[in-house]
XYZ file of C-alpha atoms in Angstrom:
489
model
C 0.000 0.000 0.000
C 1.071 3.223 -0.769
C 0.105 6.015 0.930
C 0.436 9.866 0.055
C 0.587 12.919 2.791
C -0.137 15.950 1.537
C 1.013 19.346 2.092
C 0.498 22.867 0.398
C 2.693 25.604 2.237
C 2.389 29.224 2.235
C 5.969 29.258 0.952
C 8.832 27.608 -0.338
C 11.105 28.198 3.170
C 8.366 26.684 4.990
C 7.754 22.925 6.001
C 4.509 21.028 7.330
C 5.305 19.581 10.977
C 1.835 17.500 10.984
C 2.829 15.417 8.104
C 6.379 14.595 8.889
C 4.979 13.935 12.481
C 1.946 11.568 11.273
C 4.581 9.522 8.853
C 6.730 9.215 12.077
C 4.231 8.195 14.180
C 2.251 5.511 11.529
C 4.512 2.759 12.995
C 5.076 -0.246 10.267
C 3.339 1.910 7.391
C 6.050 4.423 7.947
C 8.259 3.088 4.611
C 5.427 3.033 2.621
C 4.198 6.509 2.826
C 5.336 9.449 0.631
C 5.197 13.037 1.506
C 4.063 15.324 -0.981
C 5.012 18.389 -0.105
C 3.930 22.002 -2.810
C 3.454 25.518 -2.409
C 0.018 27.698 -2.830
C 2.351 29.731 -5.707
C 1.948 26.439 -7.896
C -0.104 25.659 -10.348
C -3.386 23.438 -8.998
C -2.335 21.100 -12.849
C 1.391 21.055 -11.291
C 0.488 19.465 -8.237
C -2.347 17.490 -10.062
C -0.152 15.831 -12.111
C 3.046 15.180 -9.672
C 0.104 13.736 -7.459
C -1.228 11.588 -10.186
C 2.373 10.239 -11.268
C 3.067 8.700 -7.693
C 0.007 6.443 -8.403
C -1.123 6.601 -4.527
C -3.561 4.031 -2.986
C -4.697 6.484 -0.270
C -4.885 10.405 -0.301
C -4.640 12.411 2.275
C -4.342 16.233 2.674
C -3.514 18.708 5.442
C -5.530 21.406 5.506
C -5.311 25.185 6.873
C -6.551 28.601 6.064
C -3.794 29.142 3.114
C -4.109 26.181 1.728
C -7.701 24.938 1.497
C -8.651 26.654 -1.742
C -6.146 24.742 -3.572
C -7.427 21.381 -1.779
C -10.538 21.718 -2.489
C -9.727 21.745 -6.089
C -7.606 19.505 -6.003
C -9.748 17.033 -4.238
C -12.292 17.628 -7.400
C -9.896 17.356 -10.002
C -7.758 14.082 -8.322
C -11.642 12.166 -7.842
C -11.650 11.918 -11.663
C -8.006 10.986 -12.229
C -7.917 8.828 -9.715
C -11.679 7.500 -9.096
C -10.687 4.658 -6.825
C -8.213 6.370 -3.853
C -9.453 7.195 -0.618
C -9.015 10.782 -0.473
C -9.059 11.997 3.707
C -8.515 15.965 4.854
C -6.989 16.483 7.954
C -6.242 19.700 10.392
C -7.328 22.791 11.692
C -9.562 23.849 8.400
C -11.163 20.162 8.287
C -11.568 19.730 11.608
C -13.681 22.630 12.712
C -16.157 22.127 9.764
C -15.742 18.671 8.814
C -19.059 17.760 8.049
C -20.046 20.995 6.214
C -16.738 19.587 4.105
C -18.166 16.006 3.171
C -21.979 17.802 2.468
C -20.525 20.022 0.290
C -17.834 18.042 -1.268
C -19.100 14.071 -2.064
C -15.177 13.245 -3.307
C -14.121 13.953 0.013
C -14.021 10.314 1.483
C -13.772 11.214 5.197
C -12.517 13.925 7.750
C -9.348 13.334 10.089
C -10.711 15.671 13.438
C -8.138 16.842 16.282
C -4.862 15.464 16.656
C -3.689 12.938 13.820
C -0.921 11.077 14.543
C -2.726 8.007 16.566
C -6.268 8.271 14.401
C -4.030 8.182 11.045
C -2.292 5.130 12.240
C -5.351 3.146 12.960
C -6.808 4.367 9.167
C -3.864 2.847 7.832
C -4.878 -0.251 9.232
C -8.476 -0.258 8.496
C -6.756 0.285 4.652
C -4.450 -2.370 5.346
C -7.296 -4.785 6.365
C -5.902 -5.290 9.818
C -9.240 -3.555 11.249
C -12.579 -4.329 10.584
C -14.448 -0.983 11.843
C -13.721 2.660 11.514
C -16.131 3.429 14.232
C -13.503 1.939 16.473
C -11.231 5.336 15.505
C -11.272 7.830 17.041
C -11.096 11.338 15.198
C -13.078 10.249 12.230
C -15.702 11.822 10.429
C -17.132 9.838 7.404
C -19.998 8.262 5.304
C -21.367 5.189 5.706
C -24.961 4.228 4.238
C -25.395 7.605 3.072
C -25.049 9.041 7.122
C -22.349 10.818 8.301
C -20.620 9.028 11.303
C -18.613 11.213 13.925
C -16.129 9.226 16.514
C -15.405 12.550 18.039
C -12.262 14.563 18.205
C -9.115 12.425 18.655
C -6.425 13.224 21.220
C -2.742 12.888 22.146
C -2.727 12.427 25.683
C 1.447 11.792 26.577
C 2.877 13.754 24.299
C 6.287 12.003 24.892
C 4.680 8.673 23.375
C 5.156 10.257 20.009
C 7.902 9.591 17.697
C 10.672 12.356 16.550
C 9.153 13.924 13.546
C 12.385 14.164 11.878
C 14.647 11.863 9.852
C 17.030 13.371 7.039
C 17.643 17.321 7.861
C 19.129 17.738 3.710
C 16.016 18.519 2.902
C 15.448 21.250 4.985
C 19.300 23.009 3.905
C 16.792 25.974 3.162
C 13.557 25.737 5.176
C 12.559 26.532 8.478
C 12.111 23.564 10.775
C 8.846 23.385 13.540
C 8.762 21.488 16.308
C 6.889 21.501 19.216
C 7.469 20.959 23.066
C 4.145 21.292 24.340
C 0.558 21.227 22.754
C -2.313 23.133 23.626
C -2.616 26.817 25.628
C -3.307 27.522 29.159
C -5.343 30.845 27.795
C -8.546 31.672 26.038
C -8.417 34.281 23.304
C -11.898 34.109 21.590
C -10.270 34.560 18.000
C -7.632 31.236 18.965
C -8.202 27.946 18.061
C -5.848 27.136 20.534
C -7.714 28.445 23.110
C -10.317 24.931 22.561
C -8.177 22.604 24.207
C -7.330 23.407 27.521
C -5.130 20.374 28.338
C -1.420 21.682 28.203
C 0.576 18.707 28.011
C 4.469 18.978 27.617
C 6.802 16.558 26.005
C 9.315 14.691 28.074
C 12.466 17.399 28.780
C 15.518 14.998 28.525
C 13.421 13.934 24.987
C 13.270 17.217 23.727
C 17.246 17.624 24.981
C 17.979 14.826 22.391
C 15.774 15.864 19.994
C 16.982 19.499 20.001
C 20.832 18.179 19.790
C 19.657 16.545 16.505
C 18.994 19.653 14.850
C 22.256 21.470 16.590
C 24.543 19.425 15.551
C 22.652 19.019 12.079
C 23.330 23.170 12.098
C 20.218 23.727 10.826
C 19.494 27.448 10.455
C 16.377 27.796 11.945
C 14.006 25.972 14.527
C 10.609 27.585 14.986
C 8.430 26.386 18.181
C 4.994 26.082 17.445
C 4.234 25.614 21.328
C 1.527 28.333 21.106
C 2.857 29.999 24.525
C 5.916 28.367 25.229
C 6.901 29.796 28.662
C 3.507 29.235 30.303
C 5.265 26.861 31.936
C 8.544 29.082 33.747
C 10.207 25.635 34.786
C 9.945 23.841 31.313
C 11.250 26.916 29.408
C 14.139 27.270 31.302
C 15.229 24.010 30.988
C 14.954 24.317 27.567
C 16.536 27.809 27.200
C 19.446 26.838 29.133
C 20.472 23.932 27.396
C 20.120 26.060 23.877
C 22.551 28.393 25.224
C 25.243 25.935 26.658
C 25.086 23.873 23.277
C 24.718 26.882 20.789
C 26.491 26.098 17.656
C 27.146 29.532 16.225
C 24.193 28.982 13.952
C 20.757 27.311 14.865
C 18.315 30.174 15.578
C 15.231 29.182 17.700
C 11.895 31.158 17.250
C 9.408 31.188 20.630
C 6.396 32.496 21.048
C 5.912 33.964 23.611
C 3.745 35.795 26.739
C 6.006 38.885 27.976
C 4.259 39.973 31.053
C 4.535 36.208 32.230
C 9.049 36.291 31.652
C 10.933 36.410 34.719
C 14.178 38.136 36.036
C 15.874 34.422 36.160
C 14.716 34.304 32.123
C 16.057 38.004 31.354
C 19.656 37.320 33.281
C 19.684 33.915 30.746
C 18.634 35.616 27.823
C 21.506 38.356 28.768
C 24.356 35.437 28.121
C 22.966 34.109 24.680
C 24.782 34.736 21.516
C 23.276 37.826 19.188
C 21.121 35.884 17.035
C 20.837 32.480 18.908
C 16.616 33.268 19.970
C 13.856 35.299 18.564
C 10.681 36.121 20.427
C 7.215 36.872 19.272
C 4.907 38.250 21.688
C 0.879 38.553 20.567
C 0.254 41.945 22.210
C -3.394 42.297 19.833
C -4.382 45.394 21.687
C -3.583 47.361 24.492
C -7.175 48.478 24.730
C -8.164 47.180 27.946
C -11.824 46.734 26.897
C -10.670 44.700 23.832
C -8.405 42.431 25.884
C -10.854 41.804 28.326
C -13.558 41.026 25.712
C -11.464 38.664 23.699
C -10.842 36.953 26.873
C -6.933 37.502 27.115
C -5.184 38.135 29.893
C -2.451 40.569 29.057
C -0.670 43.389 31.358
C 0.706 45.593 29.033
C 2.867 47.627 31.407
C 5.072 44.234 32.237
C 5.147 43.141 28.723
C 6.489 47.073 27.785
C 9.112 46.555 30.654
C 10.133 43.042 29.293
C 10.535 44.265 25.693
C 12.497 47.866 26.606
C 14.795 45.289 28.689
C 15.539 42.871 25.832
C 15.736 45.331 23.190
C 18.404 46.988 25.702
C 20.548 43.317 25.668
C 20.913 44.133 22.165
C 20.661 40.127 21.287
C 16.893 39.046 20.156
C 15.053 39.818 17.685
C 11.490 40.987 19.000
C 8.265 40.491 17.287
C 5.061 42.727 18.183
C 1.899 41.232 16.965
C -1.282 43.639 16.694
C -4.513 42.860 15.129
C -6.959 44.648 13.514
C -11.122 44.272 13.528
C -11.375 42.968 17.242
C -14.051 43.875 19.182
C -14.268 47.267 21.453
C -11.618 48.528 19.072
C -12.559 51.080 16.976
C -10.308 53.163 14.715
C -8.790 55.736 17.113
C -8.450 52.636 19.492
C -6.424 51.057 16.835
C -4.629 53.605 16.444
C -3.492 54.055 20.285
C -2.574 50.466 20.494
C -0.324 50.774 17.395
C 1.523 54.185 19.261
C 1.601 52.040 22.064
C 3.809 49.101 20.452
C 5.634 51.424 17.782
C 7.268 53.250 20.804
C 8.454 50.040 22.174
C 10.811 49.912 18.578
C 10.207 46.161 17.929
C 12.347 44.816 15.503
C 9.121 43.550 13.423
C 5.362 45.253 14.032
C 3.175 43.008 12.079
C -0.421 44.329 11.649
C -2.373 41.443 11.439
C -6.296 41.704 10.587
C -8.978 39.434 12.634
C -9.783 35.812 10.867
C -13.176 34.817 11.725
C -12.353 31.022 12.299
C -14.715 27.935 12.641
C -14.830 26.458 15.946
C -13.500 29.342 18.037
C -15.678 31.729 20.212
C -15.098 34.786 17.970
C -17.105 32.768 15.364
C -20.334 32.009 17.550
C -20.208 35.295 19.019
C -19.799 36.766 15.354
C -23.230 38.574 14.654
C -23.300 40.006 18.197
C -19.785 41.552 17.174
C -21.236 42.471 13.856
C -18.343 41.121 12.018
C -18.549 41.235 8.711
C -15.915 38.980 7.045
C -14.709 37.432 3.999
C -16.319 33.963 2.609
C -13.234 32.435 1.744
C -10.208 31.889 3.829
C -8.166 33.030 5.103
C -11.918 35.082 6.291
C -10.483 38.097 7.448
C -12.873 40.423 8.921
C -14.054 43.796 6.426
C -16.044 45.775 8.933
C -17.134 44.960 12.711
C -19.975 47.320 14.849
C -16.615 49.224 16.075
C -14.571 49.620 12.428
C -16.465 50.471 8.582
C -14.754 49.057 6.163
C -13.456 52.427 4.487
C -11.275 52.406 8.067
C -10.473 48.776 7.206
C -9.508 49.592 3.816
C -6.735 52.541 5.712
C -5.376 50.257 7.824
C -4.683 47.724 5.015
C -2.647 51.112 3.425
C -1.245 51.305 6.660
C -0.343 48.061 7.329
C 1.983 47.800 3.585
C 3.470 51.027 4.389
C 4.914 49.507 8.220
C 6.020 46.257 6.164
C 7.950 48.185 2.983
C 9.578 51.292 5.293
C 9.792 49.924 9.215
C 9.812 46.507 8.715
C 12.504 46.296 6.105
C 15.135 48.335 8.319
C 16.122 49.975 5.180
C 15.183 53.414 5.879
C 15.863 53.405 9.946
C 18.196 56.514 10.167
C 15.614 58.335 8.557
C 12.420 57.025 10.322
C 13.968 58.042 13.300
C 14.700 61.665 12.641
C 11.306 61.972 11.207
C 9.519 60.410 13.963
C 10.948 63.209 16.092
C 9.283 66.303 14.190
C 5.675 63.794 15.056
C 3.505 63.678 17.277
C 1.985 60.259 16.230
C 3.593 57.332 14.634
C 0.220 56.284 13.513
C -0.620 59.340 12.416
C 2.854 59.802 10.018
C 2.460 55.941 8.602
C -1.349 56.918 7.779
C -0.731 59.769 6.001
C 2.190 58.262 4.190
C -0.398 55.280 3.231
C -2.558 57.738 1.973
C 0.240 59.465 -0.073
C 1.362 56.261 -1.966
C -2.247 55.120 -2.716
C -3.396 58.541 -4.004
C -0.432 58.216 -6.689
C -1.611 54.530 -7.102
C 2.269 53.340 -6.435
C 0.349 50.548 -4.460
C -0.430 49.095 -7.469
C 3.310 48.510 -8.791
C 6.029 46.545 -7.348
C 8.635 48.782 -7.219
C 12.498 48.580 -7.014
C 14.776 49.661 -4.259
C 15.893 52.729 -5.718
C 12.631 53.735 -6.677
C 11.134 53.199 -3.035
C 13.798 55.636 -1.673
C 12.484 58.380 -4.297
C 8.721 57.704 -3.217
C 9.728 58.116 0.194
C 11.620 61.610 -0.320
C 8.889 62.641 -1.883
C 6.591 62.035 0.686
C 8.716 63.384 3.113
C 9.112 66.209 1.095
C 5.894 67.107 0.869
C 5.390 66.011 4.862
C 8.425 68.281 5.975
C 9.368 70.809 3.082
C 11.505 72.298 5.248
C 13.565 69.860 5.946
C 13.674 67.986 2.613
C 17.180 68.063 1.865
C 18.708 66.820 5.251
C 15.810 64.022 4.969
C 17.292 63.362 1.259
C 20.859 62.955 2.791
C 20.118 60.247 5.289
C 18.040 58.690 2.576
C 21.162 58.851 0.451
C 23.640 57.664 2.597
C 21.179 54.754 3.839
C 20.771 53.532 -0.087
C 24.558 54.316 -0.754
C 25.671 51.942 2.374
C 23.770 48.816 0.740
C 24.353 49.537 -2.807
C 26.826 49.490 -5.236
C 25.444 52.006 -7.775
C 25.121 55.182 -5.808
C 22.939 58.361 -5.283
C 24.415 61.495 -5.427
């Protein structure tokens, strides 16, 4: 039998943890399944046809928000070319609407719900004829006599009975790596699927020791936690911290995410001793709207987590990365914009302005007409307007948002940002009215070059600060002239 596991990534660098753990963890079917692993930037015939050439005997496909347009076409497209193969969906996208998935698509054979690694093991021996009943699996949703048949959501419960996702690290020369020491989150942010499963369970510590030396001495450039707050647990993170630091090869980087307000002194005095570049932290601030935190049921005290953040940034070691998001409830523009003053003064090395996703299964979604949240149809179904933001606002903070990303978030232009910040009284005002600048001369709708981005932004800064246009135009010059070879003068 052979079997196929699926994955379409957001991007070439990135990898799919839940297939490479599943594979590990299907026991003696192990050798005889193939990952398939694409991107959403190829074509749906591409993937059709490398799919089709590997002559499968059983399907199955991992599904999230970036992905699940291209499954679903697939899954259309591969029921004619290959009329006979089980085809099964599995993750966060299939699990929350699983059966609206097999009503609305009949070559959808069945639904893999909750964790997959134990249900996909037993499936492969229903396949294999070595069990009689799928209603004995758990974390199965399927047909049978034209009735859909729900086992109810499967479940890991010792995390440290799982096998090492990982064989062969030459694949990933030039991806990012996940891995995970602990599954689910102690915390209940309405817009989080995370915030379903309340049963925090960590993997054995002197397994993930031996499992972490595997990618050190591999030298693997980057490992990215998915542990969706990794130091909720002070004792387990330590551990884990320390024994990065004393076997830090000069090159791994490890990503956490992370809740500030929760780090302690112990943690800051460690992180003081790590190599420049060895960790990278991103902490979810959302909001610092204390209505909106409290209504999206996070707890969050902004004070500590400013504190934390002016320390690190002072160690001059880790990368920092603010999250904010957009469309939540209580948080109307103005709001919005306080939070975002709030977090740009803070100087993160990366402010990402995310916008609300309106997913299946979490609280936001059943509370979503009381919120009046207006959203899109298709994933990734990011909110357009809410009772608290129109969607002309929406539309601003888009402008906004690809403004932040092309002059903060590229640390191209910081000399400049800097001096220019000084003559404002609002960050959120200057990025706003810059947005509104590049869209009124419809440069949004071009990709532009380096050069060319340095000449939109004297202009706007021109314009902004005519007065001081020509020492803004030096410090441009001299910030394109340090990375360049062909010069400004």
């Amino acid at each position: 039998m052979k079997i196929l596991l699926t994955a379409v990534n957001a991007k070439y660098i990135h990898s799919n943890l839940a297939v490479y753990s599943i594979r590990a963890n299907a026991k003696e079917y192990r050798d005889q399944i193939e990952l398939g692993e694409y991107t959403i930037n190829q074509y749906v015939e591409e993937i059709l046809q490398d799919i089709y050439k590997k002559k499968p005997d059983l399907i199955a496909f991992s599904c999230y928000i970036w992905n699940i347009r291209h499954v679903r076409e697939l899954v259309r497209e591969l029921r004619k070319v290959l009329p006979e193969v089980p085809i099964w969906l599995g993750g966060p996208e299939a699990s929350y609407d699983a059966k609206g998935l097999l009503e609305k698509y009949p070559e959808v054979t069945g639904v893999l719900t909750g964790e997959g690694e134990e249900s996909f093991y037993e499936l492969c021996k229903f396949y294999d004829g070595k069990r009689e009943k799928l209603t004995d699996v758990c974390g199965l949703v399927y047909r049978e006599n034209e009735q859909l048949v729900d086992t109810a959501f499967s479940f890991v419960k010792d995390l440290s009975s799982l096998a090492f996702a990982y064989e062969d690290f030459d694949d990933f020369k030039h991806k990012i790596i996940y891995y995970e020491s602990g599954r689910g989150c102690p915390f209940s942010c309405s817009y989080c699927l995370s915030s379903i499963d309340k049963s925090v369970r960590f993997r054995n510590l002197e397994l993930v020791k031996k499992e972490l030396k595997t990618f050190i001495d591999a030298k693997v450039p980057q490992v990215k936690f998915v542990d969706r707050t990794f130091n909720c647990k002070v004792s387990h993170a330590m551990e884990i911290w320390n024994y990065i630091q004393e076997h830090d090869n000069g090159v791994t980087n490890f990503h956490f995410e992370v809740a500030a307000d929760l780090i302690t002194e112990e943690e800051l005095e460690l992180f003081a001793k790590m190599r420049k570049g060895l960790i990278q932290l991103e902490i979810g601030v959302q909001s610092t709207n204390e209505n909106t935190v409290c209504e999206i049921r996070r707890k969050m005290d902004f004070e500590k987590v400013a504190q934390f953040v002016t320390k690190v940034k002072e160690l001059g070691n880790i990368h920092q990365h603010l999250d904010l998001i957009a469309g939540l409830p209580e948080e109307n523009y103005e709001s919005f914009a306080k939070s975002f003053d709030d977090v740009f003064a803070l100087r993160p090395e990366q402010l990402q302005l995310g916008f609300l996703k309106v997913l299946k299964g979490s609280y936001m979604y059943e509370n979503r007409a009381a919120y009046g949240l207006v959203y899109r149809s298709e994933p990734p179904y990011e909110v357009l307007s809410t009772n608290w933001v129109s969607y002309e606002e929406m539309i601003r903070m888009k402008a906004i948002e690809q403004i932040v990303e092309l002059y903060y978030n590229s640390h191209q232009y910081d000399k400049t940002l800097e001096a220019v910040l000084l003559e404002e009284e609002s960050a959120f005002a200057f990025f706003e009215a810059f947005a509104d600048a590049y869209r009124a001369k419809g440069y949004h709708m071009v990709n532009h070059s380096r050069k060319e981005k340095y000449y939109i932004f004297k202009e706007f800064l021109e314009m902004r600060h005519p007065e001081q246009g020509e020492y803004y135009w030096n410090l441009l010059k001299e910030e394109f002239n340090s990375r360049e070879v062909r010069k400004i003068k």
